[in-house]
Coordinates of C-alpha atoms and ligand atoms in Angstrom, one line a residue:
X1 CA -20.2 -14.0 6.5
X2 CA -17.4 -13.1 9.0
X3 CA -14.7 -14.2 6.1
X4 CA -15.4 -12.5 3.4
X5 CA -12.3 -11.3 2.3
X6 CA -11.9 -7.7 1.8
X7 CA -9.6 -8.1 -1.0
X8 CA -10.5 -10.6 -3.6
X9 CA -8.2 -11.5 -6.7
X10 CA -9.2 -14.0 -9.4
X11 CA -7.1 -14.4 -12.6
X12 CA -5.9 -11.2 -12.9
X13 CA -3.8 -10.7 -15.9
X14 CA -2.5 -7.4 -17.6
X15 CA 0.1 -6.6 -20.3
X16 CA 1.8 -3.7 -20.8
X17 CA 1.5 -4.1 -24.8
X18 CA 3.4 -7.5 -25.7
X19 CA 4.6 -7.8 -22.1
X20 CA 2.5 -10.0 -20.1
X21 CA 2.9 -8.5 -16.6
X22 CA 0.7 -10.4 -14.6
X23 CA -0.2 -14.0 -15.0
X24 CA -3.5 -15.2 -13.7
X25 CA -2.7 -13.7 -9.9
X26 CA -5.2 -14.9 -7.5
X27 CA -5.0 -13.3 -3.6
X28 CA -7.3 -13.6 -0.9
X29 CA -7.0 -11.1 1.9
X30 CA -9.3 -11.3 5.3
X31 CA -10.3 -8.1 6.8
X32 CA -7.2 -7.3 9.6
X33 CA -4.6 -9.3 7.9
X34 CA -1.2 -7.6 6.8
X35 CA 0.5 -9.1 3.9
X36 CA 3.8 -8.4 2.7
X37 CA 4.3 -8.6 -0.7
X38 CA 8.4 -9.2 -2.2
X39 CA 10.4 -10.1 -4.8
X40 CA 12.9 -8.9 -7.5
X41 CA 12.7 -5.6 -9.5
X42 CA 10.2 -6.4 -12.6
X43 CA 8.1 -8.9 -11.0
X44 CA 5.0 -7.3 -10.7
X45 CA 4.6 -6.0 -7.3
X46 CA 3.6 -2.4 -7.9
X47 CA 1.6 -3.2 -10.9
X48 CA -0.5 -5.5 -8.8
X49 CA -1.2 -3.1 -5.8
X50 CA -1.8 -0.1 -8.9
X51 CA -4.4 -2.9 -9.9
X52 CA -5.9 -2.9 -6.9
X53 CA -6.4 1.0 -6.5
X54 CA -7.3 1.4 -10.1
X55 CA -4.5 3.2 -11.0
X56 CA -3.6 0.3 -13.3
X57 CA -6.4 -1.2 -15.9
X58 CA -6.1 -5.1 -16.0
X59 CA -7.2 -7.0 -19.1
X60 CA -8.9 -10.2 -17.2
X61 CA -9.7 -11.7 -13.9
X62 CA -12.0 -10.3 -11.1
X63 CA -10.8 -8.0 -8.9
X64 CA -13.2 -7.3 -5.6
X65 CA -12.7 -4.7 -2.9
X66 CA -14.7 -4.4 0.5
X67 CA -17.5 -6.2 -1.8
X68 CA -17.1 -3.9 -5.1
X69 CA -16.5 -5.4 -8.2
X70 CA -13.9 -3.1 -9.8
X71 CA -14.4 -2.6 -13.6
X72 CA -13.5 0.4 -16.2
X73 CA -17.1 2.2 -15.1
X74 CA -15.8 5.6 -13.6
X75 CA -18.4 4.9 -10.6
X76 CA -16.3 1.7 -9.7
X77 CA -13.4 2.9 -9.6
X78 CA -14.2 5.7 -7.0
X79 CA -15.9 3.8 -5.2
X80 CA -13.0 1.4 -4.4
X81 CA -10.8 4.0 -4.0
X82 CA -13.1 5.9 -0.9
X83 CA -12.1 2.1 0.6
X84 CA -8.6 2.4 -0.4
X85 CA -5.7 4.3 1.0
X86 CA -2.3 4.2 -1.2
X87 CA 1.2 5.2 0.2
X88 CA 3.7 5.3 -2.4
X89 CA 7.9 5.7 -2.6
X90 CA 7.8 9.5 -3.3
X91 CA 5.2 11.0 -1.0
X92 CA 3.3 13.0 -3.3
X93 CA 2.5 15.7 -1.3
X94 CA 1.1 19.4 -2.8
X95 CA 4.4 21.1 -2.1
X96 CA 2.2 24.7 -2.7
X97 CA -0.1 23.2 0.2
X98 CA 0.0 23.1 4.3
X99 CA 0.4 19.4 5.3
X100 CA -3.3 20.0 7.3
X101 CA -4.5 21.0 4.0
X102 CA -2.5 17.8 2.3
X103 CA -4.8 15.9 4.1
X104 CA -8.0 17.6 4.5
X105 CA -7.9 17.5 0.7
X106 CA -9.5 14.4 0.0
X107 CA -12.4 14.3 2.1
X108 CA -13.5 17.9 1.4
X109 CA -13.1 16.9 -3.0
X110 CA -13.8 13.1 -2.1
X111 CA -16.0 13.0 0.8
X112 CA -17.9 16.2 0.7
X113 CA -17.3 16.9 3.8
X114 CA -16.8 20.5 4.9
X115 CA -13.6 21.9 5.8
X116 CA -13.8 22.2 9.0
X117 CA -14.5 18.8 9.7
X118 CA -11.9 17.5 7.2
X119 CA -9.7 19.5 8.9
X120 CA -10.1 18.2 12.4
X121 CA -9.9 15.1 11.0
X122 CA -6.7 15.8 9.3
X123 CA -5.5 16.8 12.7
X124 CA -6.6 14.0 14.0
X125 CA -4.8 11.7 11.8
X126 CA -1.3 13.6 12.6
X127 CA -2.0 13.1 15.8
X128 CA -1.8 9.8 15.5
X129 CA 0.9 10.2 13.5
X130 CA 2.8 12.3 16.1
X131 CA 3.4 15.0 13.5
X132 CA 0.2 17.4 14.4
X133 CA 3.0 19.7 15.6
X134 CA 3.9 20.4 11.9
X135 CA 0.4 21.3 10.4
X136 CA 1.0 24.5 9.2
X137 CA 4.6 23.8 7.5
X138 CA 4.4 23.2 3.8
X139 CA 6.2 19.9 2.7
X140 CA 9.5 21.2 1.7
X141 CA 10.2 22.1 5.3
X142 CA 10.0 18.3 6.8
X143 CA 12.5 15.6 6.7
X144 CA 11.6 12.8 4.2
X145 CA 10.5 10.8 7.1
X146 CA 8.1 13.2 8.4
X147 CA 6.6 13.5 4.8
X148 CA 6.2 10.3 4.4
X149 CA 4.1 10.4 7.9
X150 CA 1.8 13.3 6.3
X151 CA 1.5 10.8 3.1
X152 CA 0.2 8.4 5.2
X153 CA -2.2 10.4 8.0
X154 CA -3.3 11.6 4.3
X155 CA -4.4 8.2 2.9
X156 CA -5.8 7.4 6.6
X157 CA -8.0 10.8 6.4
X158 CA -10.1 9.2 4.0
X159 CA -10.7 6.5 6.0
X160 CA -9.8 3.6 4.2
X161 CA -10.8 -0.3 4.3
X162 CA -7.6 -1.0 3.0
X163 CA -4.1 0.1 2.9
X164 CA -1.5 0.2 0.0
X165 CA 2.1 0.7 0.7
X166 CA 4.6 0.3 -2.3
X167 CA 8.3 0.5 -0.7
X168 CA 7.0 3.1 1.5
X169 CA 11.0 3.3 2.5
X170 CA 13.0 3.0 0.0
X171 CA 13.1 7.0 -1.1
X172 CA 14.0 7.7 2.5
X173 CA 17.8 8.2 4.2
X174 CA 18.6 5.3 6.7
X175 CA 18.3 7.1 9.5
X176 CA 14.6 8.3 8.9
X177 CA 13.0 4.6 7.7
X178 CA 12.7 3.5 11.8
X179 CA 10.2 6.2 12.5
X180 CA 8.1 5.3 9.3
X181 CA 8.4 1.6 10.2
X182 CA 7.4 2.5 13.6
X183 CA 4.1 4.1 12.2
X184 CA 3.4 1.3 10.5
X185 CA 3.7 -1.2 13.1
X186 CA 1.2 1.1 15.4
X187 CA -1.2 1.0 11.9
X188 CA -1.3 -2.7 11.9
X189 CA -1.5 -2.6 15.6
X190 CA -4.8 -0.9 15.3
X191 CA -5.8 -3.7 13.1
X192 CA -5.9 -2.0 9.8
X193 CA -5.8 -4.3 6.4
X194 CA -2.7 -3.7 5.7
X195 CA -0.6 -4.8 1.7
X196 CA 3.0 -3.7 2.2
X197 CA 5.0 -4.1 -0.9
X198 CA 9.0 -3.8 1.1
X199 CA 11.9 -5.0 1.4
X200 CA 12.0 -4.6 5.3
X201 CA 12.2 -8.4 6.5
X202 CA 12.4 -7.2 9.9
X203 CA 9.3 -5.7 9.3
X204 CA 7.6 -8.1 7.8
X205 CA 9.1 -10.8 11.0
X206 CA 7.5 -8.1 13.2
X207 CA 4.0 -7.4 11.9
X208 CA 3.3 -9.8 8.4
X209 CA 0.4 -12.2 8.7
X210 CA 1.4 -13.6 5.1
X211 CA 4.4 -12.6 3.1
X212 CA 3.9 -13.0 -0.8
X213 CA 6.7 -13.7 -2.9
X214 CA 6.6 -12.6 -6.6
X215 CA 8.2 -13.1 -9.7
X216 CA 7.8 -13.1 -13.1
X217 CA 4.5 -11.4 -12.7
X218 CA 3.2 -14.3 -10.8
X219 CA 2.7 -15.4 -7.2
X220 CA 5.4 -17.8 -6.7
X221 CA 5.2 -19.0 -2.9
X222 CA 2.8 -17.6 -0.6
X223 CA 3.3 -18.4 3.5
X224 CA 3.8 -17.4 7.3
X225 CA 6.8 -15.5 7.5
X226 CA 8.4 -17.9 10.1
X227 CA 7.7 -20.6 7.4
X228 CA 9.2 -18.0 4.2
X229 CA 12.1 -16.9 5.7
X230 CA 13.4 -20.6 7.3
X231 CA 12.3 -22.6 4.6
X232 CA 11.4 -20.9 1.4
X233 CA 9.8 -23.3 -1.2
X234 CA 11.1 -21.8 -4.8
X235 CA 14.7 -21.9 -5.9
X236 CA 13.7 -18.2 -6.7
X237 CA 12.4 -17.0 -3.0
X238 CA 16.1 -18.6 -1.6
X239 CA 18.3 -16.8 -4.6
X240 CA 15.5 -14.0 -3.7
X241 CA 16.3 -14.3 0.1
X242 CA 20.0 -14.6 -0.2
X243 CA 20.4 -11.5 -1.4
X244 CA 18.4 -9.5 0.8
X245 CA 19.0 -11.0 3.9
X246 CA 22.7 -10.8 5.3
Ligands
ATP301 N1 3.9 1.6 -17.7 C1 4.6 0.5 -18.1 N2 4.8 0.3 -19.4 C2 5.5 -0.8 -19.8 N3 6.0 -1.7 -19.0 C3 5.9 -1.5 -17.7 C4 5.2 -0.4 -17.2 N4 5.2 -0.4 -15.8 C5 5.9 -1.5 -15.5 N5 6.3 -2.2 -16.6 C6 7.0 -3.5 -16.6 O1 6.3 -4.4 -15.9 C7 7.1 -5.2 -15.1 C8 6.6 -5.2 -13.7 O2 6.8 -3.9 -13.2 P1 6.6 -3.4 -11.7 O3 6.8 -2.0 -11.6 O4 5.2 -3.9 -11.3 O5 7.7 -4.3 -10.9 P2 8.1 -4.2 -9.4 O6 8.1 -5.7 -8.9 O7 7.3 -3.2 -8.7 O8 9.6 -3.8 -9.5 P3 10.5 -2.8 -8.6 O9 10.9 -3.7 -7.4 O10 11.7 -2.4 -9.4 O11 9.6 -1.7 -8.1 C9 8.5 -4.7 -15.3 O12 9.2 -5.5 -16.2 C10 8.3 -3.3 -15.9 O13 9.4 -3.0 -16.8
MG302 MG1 7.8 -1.4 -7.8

C-alpha cells in the first residue's frame, strides 16, 4: 500500500485536568509530505506534535506512526520514538558534552550501536549540516543558530521516519533564523516527512505541502498554502493571518 500514511491521527483528545486541549484532532500525513502547522498561542500546536513523540499522554483517539500503534506500554512508546526525530525552541543540547558526542548519544543509548559508528554517523549528519567543522566545541561556544543545527543533525542521527519541529526559530536572533531555515529547506529537499510547527510563512510558501491552522485545540482549516494564505476559509485563519503577515 504505497499511501499508507506514516502519521495517522484519529480523535485524539487530551486535557490538561479540566482543560480540554485537544478536541477530536484527526491528521493524515503521507510519507514525503511537509506540513506546517500554525495558529495562535494556546491552541494546541505543541501539545499535538508532544502527542505524537509521546512526550504528551492523550486520553482518546488513535494515534499511528510508521505503522505503530502508540499506547502507554513503555515498548510503544520507544519504538515510535526510534521513528521520530523532535527539534524543539531551546536546543537541548548536553552543554557538559562535545556536539559529536550530542549526537552520537542516541544511537550508542538508543540504537546500540557502537561508538565509533555512532560517531561517524554523527559526523556525517554535521556534514550535512555544514557544521562538521565544530565537532569538538561544546555548545556554549556556537551561536544559537549553529546549536540549533547540532539539534537537528542530532534528531537526524537516529534516523528518523519523521520529523518534529516546534518553532524551531523563534529562540533564535534575526540574523541567525536564515541559516536554520536554509537547513530545513535542504531536509525537505531530501524528501524527509517533515511537521513544522512556525510562524515562518515564507517558509511554509517555500517548502509546505499542507499548512494546518489551529485553534482552540482543534484543526480549524486545513489546505495548500497557495489556497491558506489567498483565501483562508475561518474568520479565525484571516484575524490569524492579519496579524502575522505584514
Ligand atoms: N502542562 C500543561 N498543563 C496545563 N495546561 C497546559 C500544559 N501545557 C499546555 N497547556 C495549555 O494547553 C493549551 C495549549 O498549549 P500549547 O502549548 O499546545 O499551545 P501552542 O499552540 O503550542 O501555543 P504557543 O504558540 O504559545 O506555543 C494552552 O492553553 C496551555 O496553557
Ligand atoms: Mg507551542
Amino acid at each position: 500500500m504505497p499511501d499508507t500514511p506514516i502519521v495517522r491521527i484519529d480523535g485524539l483528545n487530551k486535557w490538561y485536568g479540566p482543560f480540554h486541549a485537544l478536541k477530536d484532532v484527526s491528521l493524515q500525513v503521507a510519507a514525503g509530505e511537509r506540513l506546517v502547522i500554525c495558529g495562535p498561542s494556546g491552541s494546541g500546536k505543541s501539545t499535538l506534535i508532544r502527542c505524537i513523540n509521546a512526550l504528551e499522554p492523550f486520553l482518546n483517539g488513535r494515534l499511528e506512526v510508521a505503522g505503530i500503534r502508540l499506547d502507554e506500554r513503555p515498548a510503544s512508546i520507544s519504538r515510535v520514538r526510534e521513528h521520530v526525530g523532535m527539534v524543539f525552541q531551546h536546543f537541548h543540547l548536553f552543554p557538559h558534552m562535545s556536539v559529536a558526542d550530542n549526537c552520537a548519544l542516541a544511537p550508542v543509548h538508543v540504537l546500540g550501536l557502537d561508538r565509533r559508528t555512532a560517531r561517524e554517523r554523527a559526523m556525517r549528519q554535521l556534514a550535512k549540516l555544514r557544521i562538521a567543522d565544530k565537532a569538538d566545541r561544546y555548545p556554549a561556544q556556537l551561536s544559537g543558530g549553529q546549536q540549533q543545527r547540532v539539534a537537528i543533525a542530532r534528531a537526524l542521527c537516529l534516523e528518523p521516519k519523521v520529523m518534529l519541529f516546534d518553532e524551531p526559530t523563534s529562540a533564535l536572533d534575526p540574523e541567525m533564523v536564515g541559516e536554520v531555515l536554509d537547513s530545513m529547506v535542504t531536509l525537505a529537499e531530501s524528501g524527509m516527512t517533515m511537521l513544522v510547527v512556525t510562524h515562518e510563512m515564507g517558509f511554509a510558501r517555500q517548502v509546505a505541502d499542507r499548512v494546518v491552522f489551529m485553534d482552540g485545540g482543534a484543526i480549524v482549516e486545513s489546505a495548500v498554502p497557495e489556497h491558506f494564505f489567498a483565501h483562508a476559509r475561518s474568520e479565525r485563519a484571516q484575524q490569524f493571518l492579519s496579524k502575522i503577515i505584514h
